[in-house]
C-alpha cells in the first residue's frame, strides 16, 4: 500500500531528520496520528517517528549530523529533534512487558509489529515510510477510510491493560467514526466502565476535553451515557440539547470547558466536583465555576455591572451558555453580546497606592476603601474619571475622620 507523499513528509526539516535516521536502511518511520491523517488526507497535528534505534543512538546520530535533539522522555524512549523550530518526537519501538490498567512497564524492541500490537486502534497502528509506502499490520488503512475505530486485538484484553482506552475509543469515534460504533469495542467499554475510577484525573481530563472538542461530540456522549461510561467521572443529569444548541451557535473554535458547562449543568456542586476529579487547573476550574453559576439577566437596565464583574469574555460565554439552555432568547443573547463587544470592561481609575499617598494607612482599610469607591463608581455607570474618583476618595476619608 502506498500514498502519495504529503508536503509535511517532503518538507526540508522532516527530510533532514529522516535521512539521518534511515541512512543505513529502514530504521525510522512515521507513526500514529500523522499516518492516520495522511491516509485520510487531512491536516496533521504533529509528526511522530518510530525507530528501531535506541534513544541514545538516535541522539548520537542526530547530533553528529548537527541536528538539535532534546531528551524529552528518555525513560519511555522518546527524544525530540528540533529543526528550524519544527519538533519531531522520535520514540524507540516498544512492547509492554507489564500492565496494570493504568501504566505500563515497557521494553525496547526492534520489531515493528510488536510496537504496532501495543497501540490502541488499528487506524493508529500504521507505519509510513518516507517514500509513501505503508506498513499496516492490522488493517488500519481500510478501517480509517471506513471510519471504523477498532481495537488492535481483543477489546477486553486491551482495556484491562490500559483503561484510558475506553475514553480514547469514544474520542476517536467522535473524530473519525462513520456509521455505527464497533459493537465489540462498545460492549467491552460498557463492561469495564467502572474501572475508569482507577485512572488519574489528569489522564481523564486530557482525553475528555479532546473528545468534547470534536466537531460533533453529542452522538458519542449519548453513547457514553448509555454505556454507563460518562457517569463514572461526570455525574449527570446531562443536557445534551444545550450542548447541541451551543455548538450550533458557536462561531469560534471549539471551547471544551464551555461545552462541559453546557453538558453538565451545576447541581449541588456536582459539576464542580467533577472538575476537581479531572484535576482542572486553577484557571480552568475558576472559569468552569463562574460559567456554571453566573446568571446575567436579559432584562437588566444595564449589563455593565455584570460585564465588569465577569470580564467581557466570560460574560459573553455565560450569555451563550444561558441561550443554549433556552433560559434566554437568541435575540436577547445577541443584544447582550453586542453590549459587551461595544463596551470593553474599564479598570477602576484609582489604585491602592493612590489611597496610601493620600494618607490612608497601608493595610486592610485600603482594600475596604477601594471597594467602597468601586461601588460608588459602578453606581454612576463607570462614568467618573480619575480626578472625580480621587475627589470622592478624599471626601470618603474626610467623612471617616469626622
Ligand atoms: P492526536 O495527537 O491527533 O490526538 P494521536 O493518534 O497522535 O492523535 P496520541 O494520543 O498523541 O494520539 O497518541 C499517539 C499514538 O500513540 C496513537 O496514535 C497510538 O498509536 C498510541 N497511543 C497513545 N495512547 C495510547 C494508549 N493509551 N494505548 C495504546 N496506544 C496508545
Ligand atoms: Mg499525537
Tab-separated table of C-alpha atoms and ligand atoms in Angstrom:
chain	number	residue	atom	x	y	z
A	1	UNK	CA	0.000	0.000	0.000
A	2	UNK	CA	1.253	3.440	-0.845
A	3	UNK	CA	0.087	7.035	-0.566
A	4	UNK	CA	1.466	9.995	-2.440
A	5	UNK	CA	3.912	11.863	-0.185
A	6	UNK	CA	2.335	14.822	1.630
A	7	UNK	CA	4.005	18.239	1.860
A	8	UNK	CA	4.934	17.693	5.534
A	9	UNK	CA	6.746	14.486	4.551
A	10	UNK	CA	8.885	16.183	1.946
A	11	UNK	CA	9.495	19.386	3.922
A	12	UNK	CA	13.250	20.006	4.337
A	13	UNK	CA	13.004	19.751	8.151
A	14	UNK	CA	11.337	16.332	8.023
A	15	UNK	CA	13.732	15.080	5.398
A	16	UNK	CA	16.746	16.219	7.363
A	17	UNK	CA	15.684	14.062	10.311
A	18	UNK	CA	14.507	11.053	8.325
A	19	UNK	CA	17.564	10.961	6.076
A	20	UNK	CA	19.906	10.796	9.046
A	21	UNK	CA	17.927	8.033	10.712
A	22	UNK	CA	17.455	5.965	7.545
A	23	UNK	CA	20.973	6.216	6.188
A	24	UNK	CA	21.585	2.531	6.933
A	25	UNK	CA	18.221	1.200	5.861
A	26	UNK	CA	14.603	1.174	7.024
A	27	UNK	CA	15.184	2.235	10.643
A	28	UNK	CA	12.701	5.101	11.158
A	29	UNK	CA	9.110	5.518	10.027
A	30	UNK	CA	6.252	7.904	10.682
A	31	UNK	CA	3.673	6.526	13.093
A	32	UNK	CA	0.389	7.277	14.856
A	33	UNK	CA	-1.763	10.324	14.225
A	34	UNK	CA	0.220	11.745	11.316
A	35	UNK	CA	-0.096	8.477	9.383
A	36	UNK	CA	-3.811	8.255	10.094
A	37	UNK	CA	-4.225	11.835	8.888
A	38	UNK	CA	-2.106	11.206	5.808
A	39	UNK	CA	-4.307	8.242	4.881
A	40	UNK	CA	-7.425	10.374	5.401
A	41	UNK	CA	-5.790	13.274	3.579
A	42	UNK	CA	-6.467	15.762	6.380
A	43	UNK	CA	-4.075	18.179	8.110
A	44	UNK	CA	-1.742	16.697	10.713
A	45	UNK	CA	-1.202	17.908	14.270
A	46	UNK	CA	2.363	16.769	14.812
A	47	UNK	CA	4.916	14.391	13.328
A	48	UNK	CA	5.701	11.302	15.401
A	49	UNK	CA	8.500	8.996	14.352
A	50	UNK	CA	9.145	5.407	15.472
A	51	UNK	CA	12.593	3.916	15.237
A	52	UNK	CA	14.458	0.662	15.794
A	53	UNK	CA	17.402	2.595	17.228
A	54	UNK	CA	17.746	3.077	20.973
A	55	UNK	CA	17.190	6.652	22.210
A	56	UNK	CA	20.926	7.023	22.870
A	57	UNK	CA	21.736	6.006	19.315
A	58	UNK	CA	19.122	8.415	17.947
A	59	UNK	CA	20.679	11.268	19.913
A	60	UNK	CA	24.152	10.361	18.742
A	61	UNK	CA	23.166	10.107	15.060
A	62	UNK	CA	21.262	13.388	15.070
A	63	UNK	CA	23.898	15.306	16.999
A	64	UNK	CA	26.626	14.051	14.691
A	65	UNK	CA	24.565	15.426	11.826
A	66	UNK	CA	24.304	18.802	13.573
A	67	UNK	CA	20.620	18.423	14.477
A	68	UNK	CA	19.493	19.625	17.886
A	69	UNK	CA	17.952	16.905	19.992
A	70	UNK	CA	16.384	17.074	23.446
A	71	UNK	CA	15.886	14.039	25.708
A	72	UNK	CA	12.224	14.826	26.427
A	73	UNK	CA	11.135	11.399	27.684
A	74	UNK	CA	14.119	9.137	27.851
A	75	UNK	CA	12.553	6.631	30.267
A	76	UNK	CA	9.807	5.818	27.793
A	77	UNK	CA	12.172	6.036	24.843
A	78	UNK	CA	11.332	9.469	23.438
A	79	UNK	CA	13.657	12.196	22.260
A	80	UNK	CA	12.679	15.331	20.370
A	81	UNK	CA	14.565	16.621	17.369
A	82	UNK	CA	14.288	20.332	16.633
A	83	UNK	CA	14.926	21.695	13.144
A	84	UNK	CA	14.011	25.294	12.277
A	85	UNK	CA	11.586	25.380	15.235
A	86	UNK	CA	9.848	22.216	13.959
A	87	UNK	CA	9.629	19.454	16.553
A	88	UNK	CA	9.798	15.742	15.846
A	89	UNK	CA	9.097	13.227	18.599
A	90	UNK	CA	11.170	10.150	17.973
A	91	UNK	CA	10.331	7.069	20.026
A	92	UNK	CA	12.121	3.744	20.098
A	93	UNK	CA	9.916	0.744	19.273
A	94	UNK	CA	8.435	-0.662	22.458
A	95	UNK	CA	6.446	-3.540	23.770
A	96	UNK	CA	4.532	-3.802	27.020
A	97	UNK	CA	6.031	-6.250	29.457
A	98	UNK	CA	3.699	-5.466	32.341
A	99	UNK	CA	0.411	-3.585	32.590
A	100	UNK	CA	-1.960	-2.855	35.458
A	101	UNK	CA	-4.697	-0.895	33.745
A	102	UNK	CA	-3.072	2.445	34.458
A	103	UNK	CA	0.551	2.366	33.453
A	104	UNK	CA	2.799	0.009	31.582
A	105	UNK	CA	6.319	-1.223	32.052
A	106	UNK	CA	7.807	-1.183	28.577
A	107	UNK	CA	10.855	-2.683	26.956
A	108	UNK	CA	12.508	-1.625	23.724
A	109	UNK	CA	12.227	-3.872	20.699
A	110	UNK	CA	13.445	-3.863	17.105
A	111	UNK	CA	10.265	-5.469	15.842
A	112	UNK	CA	7.822	-3.123	14.094
A	113	UNK	CA	4.922	-5.480	14.574
A	114	UNK	CA	5.412	-5.766	18.330
A	115	UNK	CA	5.266	-1.984	18.584
A	116	UNK	CA	2.133	-1.819	16.439
A	117	UNK	CA	0.485	-4.515	18.561
A	118	UNK	CA	0.658	-2.407	21.724
A	119	UNK	CA	-1.066	0.552	20.076
A	120	UNK	CA	-4.750	1.077	20.733
A	121	UNK	CA	-6.671	1.125	17.446
A	122	UNK	CA	-5.924	-0.259	14.007
A	123	UNK	CA	-6.017	3.236	12.471
A	124	UNK	CA	-3.327	4.318	14.978
A	125	UNK	CA	-1.111	1.291	14.359
A	126	UNK	CA	0.227	2.001	10.871
A	127	UNK	CA	3.781	2.908	9.897
A	128	UNK	CA	4.549	5.152	6.962
A	129	UNK	CA	7.918	5.224	5.204
A	130	UNK	CA	9.247	8.457	3.705
A	131	UNK	CA	8.537	7.096	0.192
A	132	UNK	CA	4.820	6.842	0.993
A	133	UNK	CA	4.652	3.087	1.452
A	134	UNK	CA	2.600	1.922	4.421
A	135	UNK	CA	3.174	-0.980	6.768
A	136	UNK	CA	-0.275	-1.796	8.086
A	137	UNK	CA	-0.240	-4.988	10.146
A	138	UNK	CA	-3.826	-4.784	11.456
A	139	UNK	CA	-5.855	-3.342	8.592
A	140	UNK	CA	-5.881	0.220	9.847
A	141	UNK	CA	-5.870	1.732	6.363
A	142	UNK	CA	-9.251	0.235	5.465
A	143	UNK	CA	-10.655	0.976	8.900
A	144	UNK	CA	-9.549	4.609	8.773
A	145	UNK	CA	-11.220	5.124	5.395
A	146	UNK	CA	-14.359	3.303	6.533
A	147	UNK	CA	-14.495	5.259	9.807
A	148	UNK	CA	-14.197	2.154	11.973
A	149	UNK	CA	-12.477	2.578	15.322
A	150	UNK	CA	-11.364	-0.959	16.080
A	151	UNK	CA	-9.120	-2.164	18.876
A	152	UNK	CA	-5.912	-3.902	17.909
A	153	UNK	CA	-6.638	-7.406	19.200
A	154	UNK	CA	-9.251	-8.322	21.785
A	155	UNK	CA	-11.004	-5.213	23.181
A	156	UNK	CA	-11.401	-6.620	26.688
A	157	UNK	CA	-7.721	-7.512	26.971
A	158	UNK	CA	-6.669	-4.136	25.617
A	159	UNK	CA	-8.939	-2.254	28.035
A	160	UNK	CA	-7.679	-4.223	31.021
A	161	UNK	CA	-4.125	-3.293	30.031
A	162	UNK	CA	-4.994	0.395	29.975
A	163	UNK	CA	-8.447	1.598	30.966
A	164	UNK	CA	-7.910	5.003	29.359
A	165	UNK	CA	-8.537	3.236	26.052
A	166	UNK	CA	-12.253	3.335	26.883
A	167	UNK	CA	-12.213	7.116	26.642
A	168	UNK	CA	-9.910	7.008	23.636
A	169	UNK	CA	-12.335	4.650	21.874
A	170	UNK	CA	-15.098	7.226	22.154
A	171	UNK	CA	-12.779	10.123	21.407
A	172	UNK	CA	-11.549	8.576	18.158
A	173	UNK	CA	-15.082	7.592	17.208
A	174	UNK	CA	-16.145	11.218	17.717
A	175	UNK	CA	-13.463	12.406	15.291
A	176	UNK	CA	-13.143	9.604	12.757
A	177	UNK	CA	-16.120	7.292	13.206
A	178	UNK	CA	-18.649	6.812	10.424
A	179	UNK	CA	-21.900	4.987	10.997
A	180	UNK	CA	-22.340	2.571	13.866
A	181	UNK	CA	-19.727	2.271	16.559
A	182	UNK	CA	-17.817	-1.038	16.606
A	183	UNK	CA	-20.102	-3.378	18.634
A	184	UNK	CA	-17.328	-5.476	20.198
A	185	UNK	CA	-15.462	-2.367	21.306
A	186	UNK	CA	-18.618	-0.798	22.715
A	187	UNK	CA	-19.510	-3.945	24.638
A	188	UNK	CA	-16.076	-4.129	26.238
A	189	UNK	CA	-16.232	-0.432	27.166
A	190	UNK	CA	-19.629	-0.908	28.769
A	191	UNK	CA	-18.461	-3.927	30.747
A	192	UNK	CA	-15.371	-2.172	32.090
A	193	UNK	CA	-16.738	1.341	32.564
A	194	UNK	CA	-16.326	1.212	36.353
A	195	UNK	CA	-12.567	0.812	36.002
A	196	UNK	CA	-12.310	4.426	34.803
A	197	UNK	CA	-12.430	5.258	38.502
A	198	UNK	CA	-8.872	3.992	38.847
A	199	UNK	CA	-7.449	6.461	36.315
A	200	UNK	CA	-5.678	9.652	37.262
A	201	UNK	CA	-7.709	12.817	36.854
A	202	UNK	CA	-5.030	14.237	34.601
A	203	UNK	CA	-5.382	11.449	32.022
A	204	UNK	CA	-9.173	11.644	32.095
A	205	UNK	CA	-9.120	15.404	31.607
A	206	UNK	CA	-6.817	15.354	28.609
A	207	UNK	CA	-8.862	12.698	26.814
A	208	UNK	CA	-12.255	14.062	27.741
A	209	UNK	CA	-11.528	17.670	26.790
A	210	UNK	CA	-10.234	16.437	23.429
A	211	UNK	CA	-13.419	14.431	22.996
A	212	UNK	CA	-15.542	17.468	23.834
A	213	UNK	CA	-13.634	19.486	21.219
A	214	UNK	CA	-14.702	17.179	18.385
A	215	UNK	CA	-16.846	18.839	15.691
A	216	UNK	CA	-19.995	16.970	16.831
A	217	UNK	CA	-19.456	15.199	20.129
A	218	UNK	CA	-23.119	14.874	21.088
A	219	UNK	CA	-23.914	11.470	19.495
A	220	UNK	CA	-20.822	9.994	21.124
A	221	UNK	CA	-21.685	11.492	24.526
A	222	UNK	CA	-25.111	9.932	24.175
A	223	UNK	CA	-23.443	6.574	23.502
A	224	UNK	CA	-21.186	7.057	26.516
A	225	UNK	CA	-24.120	7.812	28.760
A	226	UNK	CA	-25.997	4.753	27.534
A	227	UNK	CA	-22.921	2.612	28.095
A	228	UNK	CA	-22.608	3.908	31.669
A	229	UNK	CA	-19.190	5.402	30.910
A	230	UNK	CA	-19.879	9.103	31.364
A	231	UNK	CA	-21.428	8.731	34.820
A	232	UNK	CA	-18.204	7.304	36.244
A	233	UNK	CA	-16.340	10.628	36.169
A	234	UNK	CA	-19.058	13.180	35.409
A	235	UNK	CA	-22.288	12.986	37.398
A	236	UNK	CA	-25.496	13.688	35.479
A	237	UNK	CA	-28.062	14.785	34.601
A	238	UNK	CA	-26.717	15.815	31.203
A	239	UNK	CA	-28.146	18.482	28.954
A	240	UNK	CA	-27.248	17.189	25.502
A	241	UNK	CA	-29.769	19.563	23.945
A	242	UNK	CA	-27.996	22.557	25.431
A	243	UNK	CA	-24.677	21.304	24.147
A	244	UNK	CA	-26.165	20.835	20.679
A	245	UNK	CA	-27.531	24.379	20.669
A	246	UNK	CA	-24.255	25.781	21.957
A	247	UNK	CA	-22.346	24.090	19.151
A	248	UNK	CA	-24.860	25.349	16.595
A	249	UNK	CA	-24.363	28.959	17.608
A	250	UNK	CA	-20.673	28.645	18.429
A	251	UNK	CA	-18.943	30.551	15.667
A	252	UNK	CA	-15.480	30.366	17.170
A	253	UNK	CA	-13.108	27.492	17.870
A	254	UNK	CA	-14.402	24.618	19.987
A	255	UNK	CA	-14.194	25.565	23.662
A	256	UNK	CA	-14.228	22.350	25.714
A	257	UNK	CA	-14.720	23.977	29.132
A	258	UNK	CA	-17.718	25.961	27.892
A	259	UNK	CA	-19.053	22.807	26.268
A	260	UNK	CA	-18.642	20.933	29.520
A	261	UNK	CA	-20.575	23.609	31.380
A	262	UNK	CA	-23.403	23.180	28.847
A	263	UNK	CA	-23.326	19.394	29.087
A	264	UNK	CA	-23.279	19.161	32.878
A	265	UNK	CA	-25.404	21.873	34.482
A	266	UNK	CA	-24.327	22.654	38.011
A	267	UNK	CA	-26.399	20.900	40.660
A	268	UNK	CA	-25.377	20.719	44.305
A	269	UNK	CA	-21.743	21.239	43.363
A	270	UNK	CA	-21.715	18.089	41.203
A	271	UNK	CA	-20.148	19.578	38.127
A	272	UNK	CA	-17.610	21.418	40.200
A	273	UNK	CA	-16.567	18.221	41.948
A	274	UNK	CA	-16.139	16.635	38.536
A	275	UNK	CA	-13.742	19.416	37.603
A	276	UNK	CA	-11.785	18.609	40.754
A	277	UNK	CA	-11.821	14.927	39.847
A	278	UNK	CA	-10.399	15.833	36.442
A	279	UNK	CA	-7.765	17.999	38.082
A	280	UNK	CA	-8.604	21.146	36.165
A	281	UNK	CA	-6.003	23.871	36.530
A	282	UNK	CA	-6.991	26.644	38.932
A	283	UNK	CA	-7.802	28.888	35.975
A	284	UNK	CA	-9.917	26.225	34.250
A	285	UNK	CA	-11.754	25.401	37.467
A	286	UNK	CA	-12.429	29.065	38.231
A	287	UNK	CA	-13.747	29.633	34.735
A	288	UNK	CA	-15.866	26.497	34.824
A	289	UNK	CA	-17.285	27.517	38.165
A	290	UNK	CA	-18.022	31.071	37.048
A	291	UNK	CA	-19.720	29.804	33.905
A	292	UNK	CA	-21.791	27.393	35.936
A	293	UNK	CA	-23.048	29.935	38.437
A	294	UNK	CA	-23.113	33.324	36.708
A	295	UNK	CA	-26.522	34.416	35.636
A	296	UNK	CA	-26.560	37.609	33.558
A	297	UNK	CA	-30.192	38.712	33.209
A	298	UNK	CA	-31.528	39.969	29.879
A	299	UNK	CA	-33.964	42.440	31.482
A	300	UNK	CA	-31.346	44.317	33.486
A	301	UNK	CA	-31.280	48.111	32.960
A	302	UNK	CA	-27.564	47.796	32.196
A	303	UNK	CA	-25.336	44.781	31.571
A	304	UNK	CA	-22.290	46.750	32.562
A	305	UNK	CA	-22.089	45.656	36.210
A	306	UNK	CA	-22.198	42.004	35.082
A	307	UNK	CA	-19.672	42.619	32.307
A	308	UNK	CA	-17.428	44.414	34.776
A	309	UNK	CA	-17.665	41.642	37.356
A	310	UNK	CA	-17.123	38.747	34.922
A	311	UNK	CA	-14.937	40.391	32.305
A	312	UNK	CA	-16.040	40.623	28.669
A	313	UNK	CA	-15.051	37.125	27.569
A	314	UNK	CA	-16.619	35.314	30.496
A	315	UNK	CA	-19.759	37.448	30.307
A	316	UNK	CA	-20.211	36.586	26.631
A	317	UNK	CA	-19.657	32.893	27.305
A	318	UNK	CA	-22.114	32.934	30.203
A	319	UNK	CA	-24.678	34.524	27.880
A	320	UNK	CA	-24.071	31.868	25.203
A	321	UNK	CA	-24.500	29.202	27.822
A	322	UNK	CA	-27.771	30.675	29.008
A	323	UNK	CA	-29.096	30.884	25.482
A	324	UNK	CA	-28.028	27.289	24.849
A	325	UNK	CA	-30.031	26.227	27.893
A	326	UNK	CA	-33.049	28.061	26.489
A	327	UNK	CA	-33.121	30.386	29.512
A	328	UNK	CA	-32.945	33.474	27.300
A	329	UNK	CA	-33.878	34.041	23.672
A	330	UNK	CA	-31.232	34.200	20.997
A	331	UNK	CA	-32.259	37.796	20.271
A	332	UNK	CA	-31.588	38.728	23.915
A	333	UNK	CA	-28.313	36.853	23.796
A	334	UNK	CA	-27.218	38.727	20.688
A	335	UNK	CA	-28.095	42.073	22.261
A	336	UNK	CA	-26.161	41.206	25.409
A	337	UNK	CA	-23.112	40.022	23.492
A	338	UNK	CA	-23.244	43.169	21.373
A	339	UNK	CA	-23.367	45.270	24.551
A	340	UNK	CA	-20.211	43.562	25.722
A	341	UNK	CA	-18.413	43.907	22.400
A	342	UNK	CA	-19.024	47.638	22.359
A	343	UNK	CA	-18.000	48.176	25.987
A	344	UNK	CA	-14.558	46.862	26.936
A	345	UNK	CA	-14.523	46.437	30.699
A	346	UNK	CA	-12.764	49.503	32.225
A	347	UNK	CA	-10.445	49.411	35.234
A	348	UNK	CA	-11.173	51.417	38.331
A	349	UNK	CA	-9.090	54.582	37.704
A	350	UNK	CA	-7.706	54.625	41.271
A	351	UNK	CA	-5.310	52.171	42.896
A	352	UNK	CA	-4.378	51.263	46.435
A	353	UNK	CA	-1.142	53.231	46.104
A	354	UNK	CA	-3.157	56.407	45.441
A	355	UNK	CA	-5.011	55.948	48.706
A	356	UNK	CA	-1.825	55.382	50.675
A	357	UNK	CA	-0.426	58.545	49.120
A	358	UNK	CA	-3.486	60.366	50.465
A	359	UNK	CA	-2.530	59.305	53.938
A	360	UNK	CA	-4.544	56.122	54.419
A	361	UNK	CA	-2.588	53.547	56.424
A	362	UNK	CA	-1.500	50.617	54.262
A	363	UNK	CA	-3.444	47.510	55.236
A	364	UNK	CA	-6.994	46.190	55.124
A	365	UNK	CA	-8.533	49.666	55.266
A	366	UNK	CA	-7.111	50.374	51.787
A	367	UNK	CA	-8.939	47.380	50.295
A	368	UNK	CA	-12.084	48.374	52.157
A	369	UNK	CA	-11.915	51.959	50.838
A	370	UNK	CA	-11.251	50.722	47.302
A	371	UNK	CA	-14.326	48.504	47.453
A	372	UNK	CA	-16.498	51.396	48.617
A	373	UNK	CA	-15.138	53.634	45.897
A	374	UNK	CA	-15.710	50.908	43.313
A	375	UNK	CA	-19.343	50.514	44.384
A	376	UNK	CA	-19.804	54.277	44.059
A	377	UNK	CA	-18.164	54.251	40.618
A	378	UNK	CA	-20.302	51.312	39.404
A	379	UNK	CA	-23.472	53.010	40.682
A	380	UNK	CA	-22.523	56.017	38.494
A	381	UNK	CA	-22.228	53.742	35.455
A	382	UNK	CA	-18.407	53.830	35.397
A	383	UNK	CA	-18.510	57.477	34.293
A	384	UNK	CA	-16.387	59.256	36.981
A	385	UNK	CA	-12.796	59.693	35.762
A	386	UNK	CA	-9.636	59.521	37.820
A	387	UNK	CA	-9.949	63.062	39.174
A	388	UNK	CA	-13.564	62.539	40.174
A	389	UNK	CA	-12.681	59.239	41.825
A	390	UNK	CA	-9.793	60.822	43.740
A	391	UNK	CA	-12.092	63.622	44.910
A	392	UNK	CA	-14.650	61.093	46.084
A	393	UNK	CA	-11.935	59.181	47.894
A	394	UNK	CA	-10.817	62.326	49.700
A	395	UNK	CA	-14.404	63.017	50.666
A	396	UNK	CA	-14.814	59.452	51.974
A	397	UNK	CA	-11.643	59.674	54.039
A	398	UNK	CA	-12.658	63.060	55.492
A	399	UNK	CA	-16.100	61.701	56.325
A	400	UNK	CA	-14.473	58.749	58.043
A	401	UNK	CA	-12.453	61.066	60.271
A	402	UNK	CA	-15.443	63.066	61.496
B	1	LIG	P1	-3.813	13.291	18.169
B	1	LIG	O1	-2.461	13.660	18.697
B	1	LIG	O2	-4.169	13.920	16.877
B	1	LIG	O3	-4.865	13.412	19.178
B	1	LIG	P2	-2.671	10.683	18.045
B	1	LIG	O4	-3.030	9.431	17.313
B	1	LIG	O5	-1.320	11.255	17.782
B	1	LIG	O6	-3.800	11.728	17.809
B	1	LIG	P3	-1.870	10.486	20.758
B	1	LIG	O7	-2.721	10.430	21.981
B	1	LIG	O8	-0.960	11.634	20.554
B	1	LIG	O9	-2.862	10.346	19.551
B	1	LIG	O10	-1.021	9.130	20.713
B	1	LIG	C1	-0.076	8.851	19.701
B	1	LIG	C2	-0.122	7.368	19.328
B	1	LIG	O11	0.290	6.571	20.453
B	1	LIG	C3	-1.509	6.865	18.965
B	1	LIG	O12	-1.758	7.037	17.585
B	1	LIG	C4	-1.417	5.406	19.360
B	1	LIG	O13	-0.783	4.646	18.369
B	1	LIG	C5	-0.526	5.415	20.572
B	1	LIG	N1	-1.236	5.507	21.857
B	1	LIG	C6	-1.453	6.624	22.587
B	1	LIG	N2	-2.094	6.354	23.725
B	1	LIG	C7	-2.279	5.029	23.754
B	1	LIG	C8	-2.874	4.128	24.691
B	1	LIG	N3	-3.418	4.551	25.814
B	1	LIG	N4	-2.858	2.804	24.374
B	1	LIG	C9	-2.298	2.370	23.242
B	1	LIG	N5	-1.745	3.159	22.326
B	1	LIG	C10	-1.719	4.476	22.560
B	2	LIG	MG1	-0.408	12.976	18.864
